[in-house]
Amino acid sequence: MSPGVRQFALTAHVVLSVGWLGAVGVFLALAVAGLTSADPEVVRAAYLATDVITWYVIVPLAFAALVSGVVQSLGTTWGLVRHYWVLAKLLITVLATILLLVHTQPIAIVASAAAEGPLTHAERPLQVQLLGDAAAALVALLVATTLSVYKPRGVTRYGWRKQQEERSGAKAEA
Amino acid sequence: MASDRDSSPGTPAWVKVFALVVLVLVLLFVGLHLAGGGLGPGDHAPPIERGLRQR
């Protein structure tokens, strides 16, 4: 990648990833409001909103962050599996995206119930589950963001081998 | 940022801790769902297709 394209790709990846984190923060706030509000209309509105932001904000941002991260790592010297911190971020992003898609089910169930009328005790376990899922997702994305900033030391066996090859290549040219 | 110039291929301690935490969380997730935390019949379609917006 040329320096200009690299900067653009990095900016896009940061915006998409932090946007995902922010959207999950909004989801968490709605899940808290849905679980704690005494006003049935506020509860219904909160869960209808969680469904909408899941499909139109969180899911698209999750995939966009994943794709832009893969492009960013493959297009730079960091590589996708050369450094442990990149590998860890990839694992977090893939797992978070899979779990997000799995948990669209309880989100849809609670939203459908909210669309029908005031929620009952039957939905309570799912409401608690949504709160837990959102909190777990927020922690996972905060860990991923921290890894991006601190870039902790450590290369994989593959990365180390590549480094050795590049060094021998550079010595041979000299 | 630390350079990896002198790093050996050995696995850093933070990676081992991270892998352990991920493994525990995955097992916990699978265990919870197998132990009756089933989600029930759901719908993977976006809300607009389920008609939530038509109300």
mmCIF file of C-alpha atoms in Angstrom:
data_model
loop_
_atom_site.group_PDB
_atom_site.id
_atom_site.type_symbol
_atom_site.label_atom_id
_atom_site.label_comp_id
_atom_site.label_asym_id
_atom_site.label_seq_id
_atom_site.Cartn_x
_atom_site.Cartn_y
_atom_site.Cartn_z
ATOM 1 C CA MET A 1 0.000 0.000 0.000
ATOM 2 C CA SER A 2 1.187 3.516 -0.734
ATOM 3 C CA PRO A 3 1.479 5.836 2.306
ATOM 4 C CA GLY A 4 -1.708 7.710 1.303
ATOM 5 C CA VAL A 5 -3.777 4.562 0.892
ATOM 6 C CA ARG A 6 -2.327 3.145 4.120
ATOM 7 C CA GLN A 7 -3.341 6.254 6.068
ATOM 8 C CA PHE A 8 -6.829 6.129 4.562
ATOM 9 C CA ALA A 9 -7.220 2.423 5.368
ATOM 10 C CA LEU A 10 -5.998 2.995 8.927
ATOM 11 C CA THR A 11 -8.385 5.918 9.413
ATOM 12 C CA ALA A 12 -11.287 3.852 8.068
ATOM 13 C CA HIS A 13 -10.430 0.924 10.337
ATOM 14 C CA VAL A 14 -10.160 3.141 13.442
ATOM 15 C CA VAL A 15 -13.456 4.916 12.668
ATOM 16 C CA LEU A 16 -15.305 1.635 12.002
ATOM 17 C CA SER A 17 -13.885 -0.150 15.049
ATOM 18 C CA VAL A 18 -14.459 2.717 17.473
ATOM 19 C CA GLY A 19 -17.899 3.239 15.914
ATOM 20 C CA TRP A 20 -18.697 -0.405 16.684
ATOM 21 C CA LEU A 21 -17.545 0.115 20.268
ATOM 22 C CA GLY A 22 -19.725 3.217 20.580
ATOM 23 C CA ALA A 23 -22.768 1.463 19.110
ATOM 24 C CA VAL A 24 -22.368 -1.393 21.587
ATOM 25 C CA GLY A 25 -22.196 1.256 24.336
ATOM 26 C CA VAL A 26 -25.540 2.626 23.122
ATOM 27 C CA PHE A 27 -26.968 -0.911 23.072
ATOM 28 C CA LEU A 28 -25.815 -1.392 26.676
ATOM 29 C CA ALA A 29 -27.516 1.855 27.721
ATOM 30 C CA LEU A 30 -30.762 0.723 26.045
ATOM 31 C CA ALA A 31 -30.504 -2.717 27.681
ATOM 32 C CA VAL A 32 -30.083 -1.052 31.095
ATOM 33 C CA ALA A 33 -33.052 1.261 30.414
ATOM 34 C CA GLY A 34 -35.158 -1.686 29.238
ATOM 35 C CA LEU A 35 -34.379 -3.691 32.327
ATOM 36 C CA THR A 36 -34.693 -0.948 34.927
ATOM 37 C CA SER A 37 -37.298 1.526 33.680
ATOM 38 C CA ALA A 38 -40.668 1.556 35.439
ATOM 39 C CA ASP A 39 -42.358 3.047 32.377
ATOM 40 C CA PRO A 40 -43.614 0.242 30.066
ATOM 41 C CA GLU A 41 -43.471 2.549 27.037
ATOM 42 C CA VAL A 42 -39.819 3.385 27.701
ATOM 43 C CA VAL A 43 -39.100 -0.351 28.021
ATOM 44 C CA ARG A 44 -40.830 -1.107 24.720
ATOM 45 C CA ALA A 45 -39.077 1.769 22.958
ATOM 46 C CA ALA A 46 -35.694 0.645 24.302
ATOM 47 C CA TYR A 47 -36.028 -2.918 22.981
ATOM 48 C CA LEU A 48 -37.414 -1.816 19.617
ATOM 49 C CA ALA A 49 -34.394 0.483 19.332
ATOM 50 C CA THR A 50 -31.948 -2.328 20.236
ATOM 51 C CA ASP A 51 -33.245 -4.376 17.315
ATOM 52 C CA VAL A 52 -32.889 -1.495 14.878
ATOM 53 C CA ILE A 53 -29.384 -0.467 15.938
ATOM 54 C CA THR A 54 -28.280 -4.103 15.936
ATOM 55 C CA TRP A 55 -29.215 -4.635 12.295
ATOM 56 C CA TYR A 56 -28.498 -1.192 10.878
ATOM 57 C CA VAL A 57 -25.495 -0.087 12.936
ATOM 58 C CA ILE A 58 -23.813 -2.834 14.973
ATOM 59 C CA VAL A 59 -23.858 -5.719 12.461
ATOM 60 C CA PRO A 60 -22.643 -3.570 9.511
ATOM 61 C CA LEU A 61 -19.925 -1.974 11.659
ATOM 62 C CA ALA A 62 -18.793 -5.390 12.955
ATOM 63 C CA PHE A 63 -18.302 -6.726 9.422
ATOM 64 C CA ALA A 64 -16.759 -3.474 8.203
ATOM 65 C CA ALA A 65 -14.321 -3.422 11.134
ATOM 66 C CA LEU A 66 -13.381 -7.052 10.462
ATOM 67 C CA VAL A 67 -12.821 -6.519 6.727
ATOM 68 C CA SER A 68 -10.960 -3.215 7.152
ATOM 69 C CA GLY A 69 -8.772 -4.799 9.842
ATOM 70 C CA VAL A 70 -7.850 -7.717 7.591
ATOM 71 C CA VAL A 71 -7.107 -5.345 4.682
ATOM 72 C CA GLN A 72 -5.083 -3.086 6.968
ATOM 73 C CA SER A 73 -2.957 -5.920 8.332
ATOM 74 C CA LEU A 74 -2.396 -7.678 4.997
ATOM 75 C CA GLY A 75 -1.524 -4.394 3.297
ATOM 76 C CA THR A 76 1.172 -3.466 5.801
ATOM 77 C CA THR A 77 4.250 -5.112 7.282
ATOM 78 C CA TRP A 78 2.244 -6.083 10.371
ATOM 79 C CA GLY A 79 0.670 -9.035 8.541
ATOM 80 C CA LEU A 80 -2.347 -10.969 9.751
ATOM 81 C CA VAL A 81 -0.594 -13.736 11.682
ATOM 82 C CA ARG A 82 2.891 -12.330 12.275
ATOM 83 C CA HIS A 83 2.276 -10.560 15.579
ATOM 84 C CA TYR A 84 0.342 -11.961 18.511
ATOM 85 C CA TRP A 85 -1.512 -8.701 19.152
ATOM 86 C CA VAL A 86 -2.877 -8.664 15.574
ATOM 87 C CA LEU A 87 -3.852 -12.334 15.888
ATOM 88 C CA ALA A 88 -5.553 -11.658 19.241
ATOM 89 C CA LYS A 89 -7.497 -8.740 17.748
ATOM 90 C CA LEU A 90 -8.552 -10.910 14.810
ATOM 91 C CA LEU A 91 -9.740 -13.626 17.200
ATOM 92 C CA ILE A 92 -11.705 -11.117 19.311
ATOM 93 C CA THR A 93 -13.305 -9.556 16.231
ATOM 94 C CA VAL A 94 -14.265 -12.890 14.650
ATOM 95 C CA LEU A 95 -15.654 -14.294 17.922
ATOM 96 C CA ALA A 96 -17.514 -11.067 18.713
ATOM 97 C CA THR A 97 -19.065 -11.031 15.224
ATOM 98 C CA ILE A 98 -20.147 -14.686 15.480
ATOM 99 C CA LEU A 99 -21.613 -14.165 18.968
ATOM 100 C CA LEU A 100 -23.338 -11.000 17.766
ATOM 101 C CA LEU A 101 -25.052 -12.928 14.967
ATOM 102 C CA VAL A 102 -26.039 -15.724 17.379
ATOM 103 C CA HIS A 103 -27.496 -13.166 19.783
ATOM 104 C CA THR A 104 -29.630 -11.453 17.179
ATOM 105 C CA GLN A 105 -32.158 -14.177 18.139
ATOM 106 C CA PRO A 106 -32.856 -13.029 21.716
ATOM 107 C CA ILE A 107 -32.751 -9.411 20.540
ATOM 108 C CA ALA A 108 -35.397 -10.208 17.909
ATOM 109 C CA ILE A 109 -37.538 -12.129 20.396
ATOM 110 C CA VAL A 110 -37.590 -9.302 22.955
ATOM 111 C CA ALA A 111 -38.148 -6.678 20.226
ATOM 112 C CA SER A 112 -41.045 -8.666 18.781
ATOM 113 C CA ALA A 113 -42.602 -8.941 22.249
ATOM 114 C CA ALA A 114 -42.102 -5.186 22.754
ATOM 115 C CA ALA A 115 -43.788 -4.525 19.403
ATOM 116 C CA GLU A 116 -46.819 -6.540 20.580
ATOM 117 C CA GLY A 117 -47.252 -4.736 23.907
ATOM 118 C CA PRO A 118 -45.789 -4.323 27.391
ATOM 119 C CA LEU A 119 -43.197 -6.969 28.298
ATOM 120 C CA THR A 120 -44.061 -9.702 30.773
ATOM 121 C CA HIS A 121 -41.984 -11.770 33.214
ATOM 122 C CA ALA A 122 -41.522 -14.338 30.447
ATOM 123 C CA GLU A 123 -39.067 -12.010 28.694
ATOM 124 C CA ARG A 124 -37.122 -11.203 31.858
ATOM 125 C CA PRO A 125 -34.356 -13.848 31.383
ATOM 126 C CA LEU A 126 -33.752 -12.649 27.833
ATOM 127 C CA GLN A 127 -33.627 -9.026 29.002
ATOM 128 C CA VAL A 128 -30.939 -9.984 31.516
ATOM 129 C CA GLN A 129 -29.118 -11.961 28.824
ATOM 130 C CA LEU A 130 -29.067 -8.936 26.491
ATOM 131 C CA LEU A 131 -27.560 -6.805 29.244
ATOM 132 C CA GLY A 132 -24.869 -9.426 29.903
ATOM 133 C CA ASP A 133 -24.129 -9.842 26.198
ATOM 134 C CA ALA A 134 -23.747 -6.095 25.700
ATOM 135 C CA ALA A 135 -21.450 -5.757 28.712
ATOM 136 C CA ALA A 136 -19.316 -8.699 27.533
ATOM 137 C CA ALA A 137 -19.123 -7.276 24.007
ATOM 138 C CA LEU A 138 -18.082 -3.886 25.364
ATOM 139 C CA VAL A 139 -15.263 -5.461 27.415
ATOM 140 C CA ALA A 140 -14.088 -7.524 24.401
ATOM 141 C CA LEU A 141 -14.009 -4.461 22.138
ATOM 142 C CA LEU A 142 -12.208 -2.412 24.798
ATOM 143 C CA VAL A 143 -9.560 -5.153 24.988
ATOM 144 C CA ALA A 144 -9.217 -5.080 21.179
ATOM 145 C CA THR A 145 -8.850 -1.287 21.217
ATOM 146 C CA THR A 146 -6.248 -1.478 23.989
ATOM 147 C CA LEU A 147 -4.266 -4.069 21.997
ATOM 148 C CA SER A 148 -4.289 -1.729 18.980
ATOM 149 C CA VAL A 149 -2.878 1.144 20.998
ATOM 150 C CA TYR A 150 -0.289 -0.713 23.104
ATOM 151 C CA LYS A 151 0.720 -3.300 20.463
ATOM 152 C CA PRO A 152 2.292 -5.661 23.022
ATOM 153 C CA ARG A 153 5.547 -7.355 22.037
ATOM 154 C CA GLY A 154 5.591 -10.837 20.575
ATOM 155 C CA VAL A 155 5.871 -12.395 17.136
ATOM 156 C CA THR A 156 4.423 -15.731 16.126
ATOM 157 C CA ARG A 157 6.630 -18.542 14.821
ATOM 158 C CA TYR A 158 5.491 -17.625 11.306
ATOM 159 C CA GLY A 159 6.294 -13.943 11.901
ATOM 160 C CA TRP A 160 9.705 -14.770 13.333
ATOM 161 C CA ARG A 161 10.520 -16.985 10.330
ATOM 162 C CA LYS A 162 9.470 -14.192 7.970
ATOM 163 C CA GLN A 163 11.675 -11.721 9.855
ATOM 164 C CA GLN A 164 14.640 -14.074 9.549
ATOM 165 C CA GLU A 165 14.011 -14.486 5.813
ATOM 166 C CA GLU A 166 13.784 -10.731 5.302
ATOM 167 C CA ARG A 167 17.012 -10.171 7.242
ATOM 168 C CA SER A 168 18.878 -12.826 5.248
ATOM 169 C CA GLY A 169 17.521 -11.279 2.050
ATOM 170 C CA ALA A 170 18.703 -7.820 3.126
ATOM 171 C CA LYS A 171 22.179 -9.159 4.038
ATOM 172 C CA ALA A 172 22.465 -10.960 0.695
ATOM 173 C CA GLU A 173 21.671 -7.726 -1.138
ATOM 174 C CA ALA A 174 24.204 -5.705 0.876
ATOM 175 C CA MET B 1 6.255 0.668 20.474
ATOM 176 C CA ALA B 2 8.622 -2.163 21.312
ATOM 177 C CA SER B 3 10.710 -3.650 18.544
ATOM 178 C CA ASP B 4 10.452 -7.377 17.842
ATOM 179 C CA ARG B 5 14.009 -7.510 16.524
ATOM 180 C CA ASP B 6 15.339 -9.610 19.405
ATOM 181 C CA SER B 7 12.184 -11.556 20.180
ATOM 182 C CA SER B 8 12.450 -15.311 20.215
ATOM 183 C CA PRO B 9 9.613 -17.413 18.797
ATOM 184 C CA GLY B 10 8.600 -18.254 22.390
ATOM 185 C CA THR B 11 5.052 -17.331 23.376
ATOM 186 C CA PRO B 12 4.828 -14.196 25.577
ATOM 187 C CA ALA B 13 3.097 -14.500 28.960
ATOM 188 C CA TRP B 14 0.292 -12.104 27.989
ATOM 189 C CA VAL B 15 -0.615 -14.359 25.033
ATOM 190 C CA LYS B 16 -0.882 -17.400 27.346
ATOM 191 C CA VAL B 17 -3.129 -15.461 29.743
ATOM 192 C CA PHE B 18 -5.224 -14.175 26.835
ATOM 193 C CA ALA B 19 -5.613 -17.687 25.365
ATOM 194 C CA LEU B 20 -6.641 -19.061 28.771
ATOM 195 C CA VAL B 21 -9.256 -16.327 29.272
ATOM 196 C CA VAL B 22 -10.672 -16.874 25.763
ATOM 197 C CA LEU B 23 -10.823 -20.635 26.338
ATOM 198 C CA VAL B 24 -12.635 -20.206 29.676
ATOM 199 C CA LEU B 25 -15.121 -17.742 28.139
ATOM 200 C CA VAL B 26 -15.834 -20.005 25.154
ATOM 201 C CA LEU B 27 -16.381 -23.023 27.453
ATOM 202 C CA LEU B 28 -18.595 -20.905 29.715
ATOM 203 C CA PHE B 29 -20.642 -19.716 26.737
ATOM 204 C CA VAL B 30 -21.061 -23.215 25.299
ATOM 205 C CA GLY B 31 -21.838 -24.640 28.760
ATOM 206 C CA LEU B 32 -24.471 -22.017 29.508
ATOM 207 C CA HIS B 33 -26.208 -22.588 26.207
ATOM 208 C CA LEU B 34 -26.078 -26.389 26.482
ATOM 209 C CA ALA B 35 -27.390 -26.197 30.052
ATOM 210 C CA GLY B 36 -30.710 -24.814 28.984
ATOM 211 C CA GLY B 37 -29.929 -21.241 28.006
ATOM 212 C CA GLY B 38 -31.419 -21.987 24.615
ATOM 213 C CA LEU B 39 -32.633 -19.049 22.703
ATOM 214 C CA GLY B 40 -35.831 -20.562 21.471
ATOM 215 C CA PRO B 41 -37.318 -19.988 18.070
ATOM 216 C CA GLY B 42 -35.899 -16.808 16.702
ATOM 217 C CA ASP B 43 -35.722 -14.837 13.547
ATOM 218 C CA HIS B 44 -32.487 -13.792 11.933
ATOM 219 C CA ALA B 45 -34.189 -11.423 9.545
ATOM 220 C CA PRO B 46 -33.673 -7.684 9.979
ATOM 221 C CA PRO B 47 -36.549 -5.882 11.764
ATOM 222 C CA ILE B 48 -37.841 -4.211 8.628
ATOM 223 C CA GLU B 49 -38.438 -7.655 7.110
ATOM 224 C CA ARG B 50 -40.190 -8.878 10.230
ATOM 225 C CA GLY B 51 -42.637 -6.039 10.026
ATOM 226 C CA LEU B 52 -41.655 -4.338 13.282
ATOM 227 C CA ARG B 53 -41.606 -1.059 11.442
ATOM 228 C CA GLN B 54 -45.038 -1.602 9.984
ATOM 229 C CA ARG B 55 -46.702 -1.239 13.335
#
